[in-house]
XYZ file of C-alpha atoms in Angstrom:
773
model
C 0.000 0.000 0.000
C 1.420 3.407 -0.980
C 2.104 5.963 1.701
C -0.467 8.823 1.731
C 2.465 11.170 2.398
C 4.201 10.077 -0.807
C 1.155 10.128 -3.080
C -1.156 12.878 -1.825
C -4.421 13.394 -3.743
C -4.207 15.831 -6.648
C -6.805 17.538 -8.802
C -7.381 20.094 -11.552
C -8.950 23.574 -11.573
C -10.557 24.968 -14.731
C -12.535 28.039 -15.695
C -13.150 30.765 -18.256
C -12.199 34.469 -18.266
C -14.645 36.988 -19.796
C -14.657 40.768 -20.246
C -18.162 42.072 -21.102
C -19.078 38.556 -22.250
C -16.021 38.459 -24.551
C -13.396 35.753 -24.102
C -10.007 37.121 -22.978
C -6.955 35.195 -24.274
C -3.405 35.234 -22.876
C -4.305 36.096 -19.268
C -2.033 34.374 -16.755
C -3.661 32.341 -13.965
C -1.619 31.607 -10.822
C -2.139 29.889 -7.469
C -0.646 31.911 -4.626
C 2.078 30.044 -2.735
C 2.796 27.650 -5.615
C 4.671 27.785 -8.909
C 1.632 26.556 -10.850
C 0.538 28.860 -13.692
C -1.641 28.603 -16.781
C -2.559 30.873 -19.694
C -6.033 31.324 -21.144
C -6.490 30.168 -24.740
C -8.241 32.122 -27.502
C -11.616 31.101 -25.999
C -10.626 32.433 -22.567
C -10.392 28.947 -21.022
C -7.686 27.811 -18.600
C -6.702 24.600 -16.814
C -4.384 24.115 -13.810
C -3.299 20.502 -13.220
C -1.570 18.348 -10.608
C -2.703 20.459 -7.633
C -2.590 18.869 -4.162
C -5.969 19.012 -2.388
C -6.249 22.089 -0.187
C -7.259 25.734 0.032
C -5.698 28.306 -2.310
C -6.005 31.850 -3.595
C -6.326 31.978 -7.397
C -5.123 35.194 -9.065
C -5.333 36.585 -12.594
C -2.395 38.541 -14.018
C -2.734 40.873 -17.007
C -1.278 44.166 -18.201
C -4.698 45.269 -19.505
C -7.159 44.052 -16.860
C -7.734 44.536 -13.152
C -6.467 41.525 -11.184
C -9.048 39.126 -9.795
C -8.588 37.005 -6.671
C -10.759 34.038 -5.749
C -10.616 31.686 -2.764
C -10.781 28.064 -3.907
C -11.052 24.816 -1.930
C -9.880 21.866 -4.010
C -11.305 18.683 -2.464
C -12.297 16.780 -5.588
C -10.461 15.519 -8.711
C -11.895 18.285 -10.953
C -13.099 21.733 -9.859
C -14.751 23.979 -12.473
C -14.901 27.628 -11.376
C -17.156 28.599 -14.261
C -16.847 32.184 -15.514
C -14.533 34.742 -13.918
C -15.166 38.327 -15.065
C -12.393 40.899 -15.425
C -12.482 44.672 -15.991
C -10.121 46.657 -18.188
C -7.745 49.023 -16.438
C -9.064 51.978 -18.437
C -12.416 51.547 -16.636
C -10.863 51.984 -13.170
C -10.948 55.458 -11.637
C -8.499 54.985 -8.788
C -4.810 54.084 -8.813
C -4.506 50.398 -9.717
C -1.948 48.007 -8.300
C -1.589 45.089 -10.720
C -0.978 41.508 -9.756
C 2.687 40.808 -10.358
C 3.617 38.969 -13.507
C 6.434 36.415 -13.551
C 8.620 39.038 -15.262
C 8.029 41.462 -12.372
C 8.619 38.753 -9.756
C 12.027 38.019 -11.279
C 12.938 41.729 -11.252
C 12.077 41.988 -7.550
C 14.526 39.301 -6.470
C 17.286 40.648 -4.180
C 19.809 40.198 -7.005
C 20.661 42.806 -9.651
C 18.485 41.323 -12.365
C 16.603 42.443 -15.444
C 13.724 40.460 -16.912
C 12.585 40.924 -20.509
C 9.048 39.987 -21.543
C 9.380 38.498 -25.027
C 5.704 38.565 -26.022
C 5.883 42.074 -27.566
C 8.690 41.036 -29.954
C 7.648 37.490 -30.863
C 6.178 38.678 -34.156
C 9.370 40.478 -35.218
C 12.091 38.861 -37.333
C 14.682 38.944 -34.548
C 16.923 36.493 -32.749
C 17.743 36.538 -29.058
C 20.988 38.522 -29.309
C 19.247 41.417 -31.089
C 16.776 41.690 -28.214
C 19.499 41.444 -25.579
C 21.556 44.151 -27.283
C 18.874 46.723 -26.361
C 19.102 45.912 -22.649
C 20.829 47.924 -19.943
C 24.473 46.956 -19.457
C 24.525 44.567 -22.453
C 26.751 44.980 -25.489
C 27.078 42.220 -28.103
C 29.956 42.697 -30.521
C 29.558 40.693 -33.713
C 32.159 40.126 -36.419
C 29.623 40.173 -39.249
C 26.060 39.191 -40.113
C 23.814 36.249 -39.226
C 25.716 33.388 -37.561
C 28.945 35.348 -37.096
C 31.175 35.033 -34.050
C 30.324 37.439 -31.244
C 31.565 38.652 -27.864
C 28.955 39.207 -25.132
C 29.572 41.960 -22.566
C 27.498 42.512 -19.415
C 28.124 45.277 -16.870
C 31.908 45.215 -17.192
C 32.354 41.495 -17.807
C 32.922 39.913 -21.193
C 32.695 36.607 -23.025
C 32.610 33.483 -20.869
C 32.597 35.518 -17.658
C 28.865 35.593 -18.437
C 27.085 32.236 -18.645
C 24.098 31.288 -20.802
C 21.266 28.985 -19.770
C 18.103 27.633 -21.391
C 15.434 26.896 -18.782
C 18.176 26.855 -16.140
C 20.368 24.375 -18.052
C 23.911 25.557 -18.963
C 24.511 25.661 -22.715
C 28.315 25.309 -22.460
C 28.428 21.783 -23.896
C 25.665 22.157 -26.511
C 27.811 23.549 -29.326
C 26.161 25.976 -31.740
C 22.689 24.455 -31.236
C 21.836 27.144 -28.690
C 23.965 30.054 -29.846
C 21.991 33.197 -29.002
C 22.524 34.661 -32.473
C 20.633 31.735 -34.008
C 17.742 31.218 -31.515
C 14.460 32.744 -32.813
C 12.234 34.599 -30.372
C 9.013 32.667 -31.098
C 9.117 30.175 -28.243
C 10.946 32.352 -25.700
C 8.685 33.549 -22.893
C 11.186 35.807 -21.133
C 14.909 36.419 -20.699
C 16.439 36.863 -17.235
C 19.719 38.829 -17.013
C 21.602 38.480 -13.710
C 24.396 41.013 -13.223
C 27.305 40.141 -10.964
C 25.827 38.020 -8.186
C 23.910 34.982 -9.494
C 21.532 32.656 -7.556
C 22.781 29.110 -7.051
C 19.828 27.521 -8.872
C 21.684 28.596 -12.034
C 24.395 26.120 -11.139
C 27.659 27.032 -12.794
C 30.959 28.786 -12.234
C 29.628 32.241 -13.040
C 31.971 35.202 -12.602
C 30.159 38.277 -13.848
C 26.548 37.406 -14.614
C 24.155 35.017 -16.321
C 21.513 35.053 -19.039
C 18.675 32.559 -18.612
C 16.430 32.035 -21.643
C 13.045 30.765 -20.412
C 10.966 28.954 -23.012
C 7.206 28.662 -22.986
C 6.577 25.508 -20.940
C 3.246 26.595 -19.472
C 1.144 26.077 -22.618
C -0.065 22.523 -23.159
C -1.171 22.549 -26.786
C -0.009 24.991 -29.430
C 1.471 25.393 -32.885
C 3.794 28.251 -33.826
C 5.058 28.525 -37.415
C 7.019 31.450 -38.847
C 9.034 32.353 -41.934
C 11.238 35.404 -42.241
C 13.138 36.633 -45.262
C 15.165 39.713 -46.082
C 18.315 41.396 -47.313
C 21.508 39.469 -48.080
C 19.415 36.447 -49.128
C 18.502 35.787 -45.501
C 15.885 33.150 -44.652
C 14.752 32.037 -41.194
C 12.179 29.307 -40.584
C 10.793 28.266 -37.207
C 8.353 25.475 -36.370
C 7.409 24.870 -32.718
C 4.584 22.750 -31.378
C 3.365 20.837 -28.349
C 0.571 18.328 -27.768
C -0.618 17.064 -24.383
C -3.225 14.354 -23.875
C -5.713 14.259 -21.023
C -3.837 11.258 -19.598
C -0.633 13.279 -19.315
C 1.390 12.167 -22.321
C 3.245 15.121 -23.852
C 5.276 15.571 -27.005
C 7.074 18.767 -28.052
C 8.824 19.298 -31.362
C 10.670 22.222 -32.887
C 12.777 22.902 -35.931
C 14.804 25.991 -36.824
C 16.543 26.806 -40.091
C 18.729 29.862 -40.714
C 20.489 30.852 -43.914
C 22.196 34.005 -45.148
C 24.729 34.844 -47.846
C 25.865 37.727 -45.623
C 26.970 39.454 -48.833
C 26.578 42.966 -47.438
C 28.918 45.617 -48.792
C 32.032 46.835 -46.981
C 34.310 49.782 -47.772
C 37.825 48.650 -48.680
C 41.032 50.350 -49.828
C 41.700 48.146 -52.870
C 45.046 47.447 -54.513
C 45.341 49.406 -57.749
C 47.084 47.288 -60.410
C 47.797 50.343 -62.567
C 49.595 52.341 -59.871
C 50.867 49.346 -57.903
C 49.622 51.019 -54.680
C 46.703 50.829 -52.301
C 43.981 53.349 -53.235
C 43.483 56.268 -50.854
C 39.741 56.196 -51.511
C 37.629 53.259 -50.375
C 35.543 51.143 -52.735
C 32.290 49.464 -51.731
C 32.488 45.713 -52.425
C 30.293 42.775 -51.300
C 31.554 40.076 -48.944
C 31.749 36.834 -50.905
C 32.821 34.068 -48.492
C 30.662 34.679 -45.418
C 27.576 32.479 -45.893
C 25.947 30.861 -42.869
C 23.597 27.877 -42.734
C 22.230 26.198 -39.626
C 19.490 23.605 -39.062
C 18.361 22.434 -35.629
C 15.708 19.880 -34.700
C 14.450 19.079 -31.212
C 12.048 16.365 -30.063
C 10.931 15.860 -26.471
C 8.345 13.418 -25.128
C 7.258 11.973 -21.812
C 4.601 12.392 -19.161
C 3.351 15.280 -17.017
C 1.159 15.660 -13.954
C 1.716 12.185 -12.541
C 1.807 11.335 -8.846
C 5.497 10.448 -9.095
C 6.512 13.247 -11.486
C 5.252 16.644 -12.572
C 7.467 16.310 -15.675
C 9.491 13.329 -16.896
C 10.834 13.915 -20.384
C 13.264 12.367 -22.834
C 14.600 14.493 -25.660
C 16.917 14.573 -28.641
C 18.596 17.613 -30.225
C 20.334 17.479 -33.608
C 22.165 20.325 -35.297
C 24.247 20.936 -38.387
C 26.055 24.213 -39.092
C 28.068 25.520 -42.036
C 29.944 28.834 -41.746
C 32.281 30.428 -44.250
C 35.202 32.503 -42.954
C 35.835 35.762 -44.810
C 38.868 37.055 -42.905
C 40.999 36.665 -39.780
C 41.008 38.940 -36.743
C 40.867 41.964 -39.076
C 40.059 42.706 -42.720
C 43.641 43.007 -44.018
C 43.780 39.361 -45.118
C 40.808 38.020 -47.058
C 39.879 34.371 -47.567
C 37.798 32.916 -50.370
C 37.381 29.228 -49.526
C 37.956 28.793 -45.776
C 34.964 27.397 -43.897
C 33.879 25.507 -40.769
C 31.298 22.781 -40.269
C 29.748 21.377 -37.127
C 27.419 18.473 -36.393
C 25.968 17.611 -33.004
C 23.641 15.042 -31.466
C 22.401 15.559 -27.908
C 20.052 13.226 -25.990
C 18.471 14.840 -22.901
C 16.598 13.846 -19.747
C 14.450 16.055 -17.476
C 12.623 15.278 -14.240
C 10.643 17.621 -11.992
C 8.529 16.971 -8.897
C 6.913 19.420 -6.508
C 5.781 18.236 -3.084
C 8.243 15.352 -3.208
C 7.595 13.085 -0.186
C 6.500 16.142 1.814
C 4.749 19.402 0.952
C 6.944 22.234 -0.418
C 9.921 19.982 -1.205
C 10.770 20.086 -4.920
C 13.387 18.330 -7.036
C 14.549 19.224 -10.533
C 17.050 17.042 -12.423
C 18.414 17.559 -15.952
C 21.064 15.634 -17.850
C 22.456 15.490 -21.370
C 25.224 13.867 -23.347
C 26.525 15.627 -26.443
C 28.680 14.444 -29.316
C 29.987 17.318 -31.433
C 32.149 17.093 -34.538
C 33.682 20.295 -35.856
C 35.916 20.621 -38.909
C 37.989 23.545 -40.192
C 38.870 23.571 -43.894
C 41.733 25.806 -45.075
C 43.331 23.978 -48.035
C 43.380 26.486 -50.882
C 46.633 27.696 -52.481
C 44.856 30.760 -53.797
C 45.373 34.365 -52.742
C 42.105 36.322 -52.880
C 41.478 40.050 -52.912
C 38.304 41.885 -51.874
C 37.085 41.995 -55.461
C 36.852 38.190 -55.407
C 39.774 37.791 -57.793
C 42.557 35.355 -56.989
C 46.043 34.266 -57.965
C 47.835 30.971 -57.311
C 50.653 31.029 -54.775
C 54.040 30.636 -56.443
C 55.865 30.146 -53.133
C 54.881 28.490 -49.848
C 52.008 26.606 -51.454
C 51.927 24.429 -48.328
C 50.295 27.314 -46.422
C 46.557 27.909 -46.307
C 44.716 31.181 -46.736
C 44.679 31.976 -43.013
C 46.935 29.310 -41.487
C 50.681 28.787 -41.735
C 49.942 25.301 -43.038
C 46.971 23.890 -44.905
C 44.545 22.177 -42.605
C 41.618 19.783 -42.548
C 41.499 19.951 -38.792
C 38.708 17.960 -37.196
C 37.929 17.561 -33.533
C 35.355 15.440 -31.751
C 33.928 16.498 -28.404
C 32.102 14.123 -26.106
C 30.514 15.973 -23.225
C 28.236 15.128 -20.335
C 26.235 17.456 -18.110
C 24.123 16.662 -15.028
C 22.264 19.273 -12.948
C 20.199 18.632 -9.803
C 18.397 21.243 -7.694
C 16.595 20.488 -4.428
C 14.396 23.221 -2.960
C 12.463 23.272 0.326
C 10.118 25.992 1.598
C 9.666 25.977 5.364
C 6.499 27.930 6.046
C 6.096 31.353 4.466
C 9.443 32.829 5.434
C 12.240 30.261 4.959
C 13.602 28.583 1.854
C 16.587 26.243 1.409
C 18.193 25.386 -1.942
C 20.890 22.855 -2.866
C 22.373 22.626 -6.365
C 25.029 20.414 -7.931
C 26.251 20.726 -11.528
C 28.749 18.322 -13.073
C 30.255 18.542 -16.570
C 32.944 16.658 -18.465
C 34.357 17.404 -21.931
C 36.679 15.043 -23.842
C 38.255 16.291 -27.071
C 40.207 14.327 -29.671
C 41.548 15.991 -32.825
C 43.036 14.893 -36.137
C 44.389 16.514 -39.286
C 45.509 14.453 -42.311
C 47.497 17.480 -43.570
C 49.373 18.071 -40.334
C 53.041 19.070 -40.401
C 53.721 19.235 -36.653
C 52.328 16.973 -33.905
C 48.754 17.865 -32.905
C 47.845 18.721 -29.284
C 44.588 16.744 -29.572
C 45.895 13.462 -30.932
C 45.797 12.334 -27.312
C 42.468 12.962 -25.545
C 42.177 16.302 -23.749
C 39.779 16.196 -20.796
C 38.172 19.026 -18.829
C 36.059 18.029 -15.813
C 34.195 20.495 -13.591
C 31.847 20.239 -10.616
C 29.889 23.018 -8.914
C 28.040 22.686 -5.603
C 25.980 25.480 -4.067
C 23.763 25.843 -1.004
C 21.526 28.810 -0.163
C 19.144 29.983 2.559
C 16.503 32.662 1.922
C 14.574 34.574 4.591
C 11.509 36.772 4.036
C 10.162 39.096 6.746
C 7.748 41.989 7.241
C 5.125 40.610 4.864
C 7.704 39.921 2.157
C 9.040 43.482 2.227
C 12.520 42.295 3.259
C 14.210 39.382 1.492
C 17.733 38.145 2.199
C 19.624 35.235 0.679
C 22.990 33.874 1.853
C 24.851 31.206 -0.087
C 28.062 29.231 -0.373
C 29.672 27.639 -3.435
C 32.433 25.125 -4.148
C 34.223 24.974 -7.525
C 36.222 21.925 -8.605
C 38.157 21.367 -11.840
C 40.392 18.592 -13.152
C 42.012 18.724 -16.585
C 44.348 16.610 -18.689
C 45.709 18.640 -21.591
C 48.472 18.315 -24.173
C 50.470 21.318 -25.398
C 53.057 21.804 -28.148
C 56.336 23.266 -26.893
C 56.903 26.657 -28.557
C 60.611 25.904 -29.104
C 60.853 22.183 -29.857
C 57.308 21.467 -31.113
C 57.189 18.459 -28.764
C 53.777 17.722 -27.294
C 53.793 17.531 -23.506
C 51.093 16.631 -20.994
C 49.776 19.243 -18.543
C 47.596 18.264 -15.567
C 45.681 20.919 -13.619
C 43.492 20.641 -10.554
C 41.603 23.364 -8.675
C 39.279 23.392 -5.657
C 38.039 26.863 -4.743
C 35.318 28.139 -2.342
C 32.900 30.997 -2.984
C 30.221 32.751 -0.922
C 27.880 35.726 -0.951
C 24.774 37.532 0.272
C 21.930 39.389 -1.460
C 19.264 41.505 0.240
C 16.383 43.754 -0.781
C 13.833 45.905 1.072
C 10.627 47.591 -0.088
C 10.741 51.066 1.457
C 7.386 51.691 -0.198
C 5.198 49.354 -2.211
C 6.673 50.892 -5.373
C 10.293 51.483 -4.241
C 12.730 48.605 -3.634
C 16.349 48.917 -2.468
C 18.883 46.176 -3.324
C 22.427 45.255 -2.325
C 24.548 42.133 -2.846
C 28.103 40.824 -2.530
C 29.841 37.722 -3.861
C 33.314 36.195 -3.813
C 33.340 33.865 -6.812
C 35.432 32.015 -9.402
C 35.176 31.008 -13.028
C 37.007 27.958 -14.339
C 38.428 28.074 -17.900
C 36.178 26.801 -20.666
C 37.107 24.035 -23.086
C 37.430 26.260 -26.154
C 39.536 28.801 -24.205
C 41.983 26.070 -23.259
C 41.732 23.921 -26.410
C 41.420 26.600 -29.116
C 39.441 25.996 -32.314
C 42.115 24.656 -34.672
C 42.041 27.758 -36.873
C 42.196 31.316 -35.531
C 41.963 30.568 -31.781
C 45.227 29.204 -30.368
C 45.269 26.820 -27.353
C 46.526 27.783 -23.882
C 46.529 24.917 -21.329
C 48.175 27.182 -18.706
C 45.093 29.333 -18.138
C 44.254 29.957 -14.482
C 40.737 30.326 -12.996
C 39.352 33.840 -12.801
C 38.377 35.291 -9.421
C 36.217 38.291 -8.629
C 34.671 40.111 -5.708
C 31.379 41.639 -6.891
C 29.515 44.434 -5.067
C 26.088 45.538 -6.314
C 23.753 48.267 -5.048
C 20.681 49.808 -6.636
C 16.986 50.540 -6.536
C 13.837 49.656 -8.471
C 10.936 52.107 -8.766
C 7.643 51.344 -10.439
C 4.327 53.124 -9.975
C 1.073 53.339 -11.901
C -1.186 56.409 -11.892
C -4.400 55.393 -13.596
C -3.291 55.009 -17.235
C 0.297 56.131 -16.623
C 3.126 53.821 -15.587
C 6.641 54.980 -14.659
C 9.592 52.628 -14.043
C 13.112 53.578 -12.977
C 15.964 51.106 -12.447
C 19.484 52.022 -11.289
C 22.484 49.821 -10.423
C 26.034 50.479 -9.318
C 28.512 47.607 -9.604
C 32.050 47.486 -8.241
C 34.249 44.542 -9.208
C 37.717 43.434 -8.183
C 38.599 40.675 -10.690
C 41.877 38.753 -10.693
C 43.385 36.566 -13.446
C 40.886 37.941 -15.950
C 40.757 35.690 -19.019
C 40.724 37.841 -22.147
C 41.348 37.253 -25.832
C 44.623 38.776 -27.099
C 45.241 39.291 -30.830
C 48.393 37.595 -32.212
C 48.585 38.609 -35.873
C 45.511 37.221 -37.601
C 45.015 34.741 -34.737
C 44.235 35.193 -31.037
C 44.697 33.369 -27.737
C 43.084 33.588 -24.300
C 45.450 34.851 -21.593
C 45.242 35.917 -17.941
C 45.396 39.580 -16.918
C 46.527 39.601 -13.309
C 44.226 42.216 -11.761
C 41.635 44.806 -12.718
C 39.211 47.239 -11.134
C 35.685 47.793 -12.502
C 33.225 50.590 -11.742
C 29.935 50.289 -13.583
C 26.934 52.623 -13.476
C 23.771 51.789 -15.354
C 20.228 53.065 -15.339
C 16.942 52.810 -17.210
C 13.762 54.856 -17.207
C 10.516 54.093 -18.984
C 7.093 55.662 -19.292
C 4.001 54.008 -20.730
C 0.473 55.264 -21.275
C -2.592 53.069 -21.254
C -0.389 50.044 -22.015
C -0.221 51.275 -25.609
C 2.577 53.856 -25.809
C 5.959 53.235 -24.231
C 9.157 55.296 -24.236
C 12.342 53.884 -22.683
C 15.961 55.014 -22.294
C 18.929 53.233 -20.748
C 22.616 54.042 -20.414
C 25.740 52.256 -19.184
C 29.145 53.594 -18.143
C 31.752 50.955 -17.288
C 35.290 51.937 -16.344
C 37.505 48.821 -16.440
C 41.040 49.634 -15.243
C 44.195 47.556 -15.143
C 45.253 47.091 -11.494
C 48.181 44.707 -12.062
C 51.336 44.978 -9.961
C 54.915 43.942 -10.614
C 56.436 41.059 -8.581
C 57.995 43.663 -6.232
C 54.548 45.126 -5.494
C 54.966 48.290 -7.553
C 52.365 49.272 -10.202
C 53.198 48.028 -13.691
C 53.605 50.330 -16.702
C 49.926 50.104 -17.619
C 48.580 50.555 -14.079
C 45.111 52.209 -14.050
C 44.981 52.192 -17.856
C 41.472 51.549 -19.191
C 41.160 48.033 -20.581
C 41.441 48.261 -24.391
C 39.089 46.943 -27.054
C 36.010 47.234 -24.818
C 33.149 49.807 -25.058
C 32.878 51.955 -21.940
C 29.899 54.241 -22.678
C 26.741 53.141 -24.518
C 22.970 53.354 -24.347
C 19.662 52.683 -26.060
C 16.358 54.442 -26.633
C 13.070 53.027 -27.861
C 9.516 54.024 -28.659
C 6.758 51.424 -28.926
C 3.082 51.638 -29.850
C 0.694 48.692 -29.660
C -2.946 49.356 -30.401
C -5.864 47.950 -28.508
C -7.745 45.113 -30.155
C -10.212 46.331 -32.800
C -12.527 44.996 -35.530
C -14.448 41.779 -35.784
C -11.246 39.855 -36.501
C -9.612 41.144 -33.292
C -6.809 42.996 -35.047
C -3.894 44.930 -33.571
C -1.181 47.100 -35.107
C 2.243 47.847 -33.662
C 5.169 50.179 -34.258
C 8.660 49.990 -32.753
C 11.681 52.290 -33.028
C 15.038 51.658 -31.368
C 18.282 53.643 -31.416
C 21.641 52.475 -30.035
C 24.634 54.646 -29.192
C 28.242 53.545 -28.588
C 31.048 55.982 -27.798
C 34.383 55.494 -29.571
C 37.042 53.413 -27.792
C 40.660 52.349 -28.281
C 41.731 49.019 -29.741
C 44.957 48.971 -27.657
C 46.161 50.374 -24.317
C 45.366 54.135 -24.188
C 48.730 55.159 -22.683
C 50.774 53.493 -25.443
C 51.690 55.313 -28.648
C 51.016 58.825 -29.858
C 47.530 60.204 -30.455
C 47.960 59.966 -34.243
C 49.013 56.317 -34.102
C 46.173 55.038 -31.937
C 43.666 52.613 -33.479
C 40.084 53.661 -32.689
C 36.724 51.920 -33.027
C 34.582 54.970 -33.939
C 31.410 56.325 -32.343
C 28.244 54.667 -33.649
C 24.542 55.549 -33.740
C 22.216 52.927 -35.252
C 18.414 53.045 -35.559
C 15.960 50.250 -36.366
C 12.243 50.448 -37.106
C 9.471 47.845 -37.463
C 5.733 47.650 -38.186
C 3.497 44.718 -37.238
C -0.081 43.629 -37.837
C -1.998 40.913 -35.961
C -5.379 39.378 -36.705
C -7.741 36.862 -35.107
C -6.440 37.485 -31.561
C -2.831 36.720 -32.460
C -3.340 33.791 -34.835
C -2.150 35.561 -37.996
C 0.802 37.947 -37.813
C 3.022 39.873 -40.221
C 5.843 42.328 -39.550
C 8.159 44.463 -41.687
C 11.468 45.774 -40.320
C 14.336 47.962 -41.406
C 17.629 47.508 -39.566
C 20.215 50.304 -39.559
C 17.665 52.693 -41.045
C 20.147 55.473 -41.861
C 22.793 53.101 -43.249
C 25.339 54.137 -40.612
C 28.910 52.825 -40.730
C 29.101 50.195 -37.963
C 32.110 48.524 -36.341
C 31.905 46.243 -33.319
C 35.548 45.260 -33.787
C 38.516 47.137 -35.236
C 38.174 47.547 -39.013
C 35.597 44.752 -39.259
C 32.557 46.416 -40.819
C 29.030 45.299 -39.934
C 25.998 45.204 -42.260
C 24.478 48.444 -43.505
C 20.769 49.072 -44.077
C 18.692 45.906 -44.442
C 15.008 44.979 -44.740
C 13.146 41.871 -43.640
C 9.624 40.480 -43.432
C 8.256 37.888 -40.999
C 5.050 35.851 -41.366
C 3.807 33.993 -38.291
C 0.893 31.655 -37.537
C 0.075 30.865 -33.900
C -2.613 28.541 -32.572
C -3.176 27.715 -28.896
C -5.595 25.261 -27.302
C -6.046 24.131 -23.709
C-alpha cells in the first residue's frame, strides 16, 4: 500500500475568463504560494493541473485588466470555477496596483536582475541577441552578419565571464545548437539577465553574470510557425509545437533553419594594379565568403502531472552548421574558400517533482550527453582580394589562406552534463536550496594534412563540478528578502600542449578546488520602491574552447588559471502606476575586483586567451521608462563601465599600464526606444504595432590608451544605429506579419577594429500561432 504522504491526492482547476461577455486570451492564472501557472487560450479557457488538495487563492495577471482574486477549496479531482469576469484598467478610476507577472517577480529578487518579456517582440524577425543588445548593461559585438562570431559583454564582464542557460540548463556543452545569435524569439517567454551576483539555482561557475532564456513551458497545446526573409538572401524558418493528452502524455517538437549569404557591402582600400599602390579612396564591395547555414531539430516526449513526477521527459537535439570565414582577426587578409562545419547530437533527460515526499519539497534534475564534430577547412593555395579575384601562390604553397599550413582539422567532443536542484520551503518565510552541476568534456583531434604533432591526438579532458547551497529569509510581509549562499568549484584537466621551441607535445595536468560565498538583500521602502544590495566572492574555471582553441584562428593555452572576482552591487527599483500612466526607474552600481581575468589577445591574424593579473571595474547603469494606457511606451537606458588595469609587478609596484582603461572594450553606450501597440479592434480582433530603437556607442581604443602617440592610436569609432518595425496581428494573435528595417540610416558600424558590420537591411516575418487548452 502506498504511503499517503508520498502520493497525496491531486486535482485540476478549470474556468473561463470573460470581459463584457467576450473571451479574454493570454491572461495568466496563478495559485498563490505555488509555482503553478496557466494561460487562457483564444476562448478564454484555462486549466491548472496536478494540484494537491487544499485551500488556495487563485489570481489573474494581465497588463490590460484589473487583477481578480478568488478563494478556492480543491477537495475533488476536478473543480470547475465557471466564468470569472475581469475589468479593463481603463475603466478603473483609482490608482490600480496590478498583480505581479512572472517578469516582475524576477525583477524583484534581491539580485541585480533584469527580466525581458518576449511577447511584444515574438512577431518580429529577430533572434535573441538582437533583443538582448537593447538591454541595460549589455553589449554584443559581432564580427559580421547572421551566424557570425560574437563577444557578449554585461556590466563590465565579457565573453565566458557571463554564462548562458536555457530553462536553467547551462549551454556550455551544446555547441552551436543554442547560440543566441541563431535562436528565434518565437518560443521564448522571457529572458532573465543576472548582473554580478547569481543565484545558485543557475548552477555554474559564473563570474560576472548570467543570461537565462526561459521557453514557454506553461502552454499545453499549441502550434507556432514562422518564416522570415530579407536582405543578403537571408531566410529564417521556425516550427514549434506541443501536444498534451488528457492522460498526461506530452510531445514537443521544434525545428529551426537559418540561412544568409551575408553578402553585405564593406568599404575597402583596394590594390590598384595600374599604380601598384593601395587606393586612398575606399571602394564598396560585397563580402563573398561569409555564408551561414544552420538547421536544428528538437524532439521531447514523456509524461506530465503524474503522482510520481510533474514532468518526466526524454529528448533529442540534432544540429548541423556551415559557416564560411571571410577574414581573420581583421580585414587586411581576405579568404575565399575557408569554412567551418559542425554536427551535433544531444540526448536529454528532465525530471521535476513538486511536493516530493512532503509538501513544499521540490526536485529538478536535468542531464544530457553531447557528441559534437567540428571541422575547419583551409586547403586552398589561392590568394584572394576583396574583389573576389585570386592568384595561385608561387611560393609556400603548403600554407593555407589563413593558417601557416593547410589544414583539414577535425575535432570530436564528447561531453556530459548533469544538474540537480533540491528546494524546500519551510512555512512562508524560509527557503533552502541545494544545487550540484557536473560537466565533463573530452576532445580528440586529427588533421591528415598536419606538419607538426597535434595537441589533440591524445584525448584532452576538462572536468568540472559546482556545488551550491543557499538559505533565503523573508520578513515583514515579504518586504525584506535576504539570501545567503556558499559555493564550491572543482576542476580537473588533462591537456596536451606543443612546446613553442621544440614542437614536442607535452602533458599538462591541472586541478583546482576553490570556495565561494555571498549575500543578497532587498527591502521595499514603499510598495513601489525597492532597495537592493549584494556581494559575492566567486570564481570562473576556464572553458574548453579557451583552453583547447578551435584549430584555426583561436590558439590553445593549457596554462590558463581560474578567474576570481569580488562583486559588489547596489541599486533601486521604482515602479508606480497612476491610472493610465506607468513609470519605471531602475538604477544599479557595480564594483568589481577581478583577478586573473581571461581575455582574448590578438596575435597577428590569430588570437589566444590569456590571464590579466588584476583589474578594477566601476559600472553605473540606469533605465527609465514611461508608458500610457499600455499602448505607448518610451524607454531610455545608459551604461558607463570603467575597467582599469590594477596589475602589480612582482615587487609590489604598479606596472607600466597601471590604471589604464582596458582596451578593445566599449565603456559608454545606451539605447532608446519608442513602442506603440494598439488595442484590439474589428471583428477579426486585429492589432497594429510600431517599434523604433536607437543604439549609441562611444568610440574606444583598440589597444592600451597610454601606449603610442595620439595619431598612431587605433580607434573603433562612435556609432549611432536606428531600427524600425511595423506589425499587424489578426484573429487574436493567430495571424501575424511584420516588416522591419535595420540600420535605417545606413550608418557605418564597427563592433571590432576595421571589421565592418551590415548596412541598411530589410526583412519580413510571417507567423501563424494557434493555442488550445
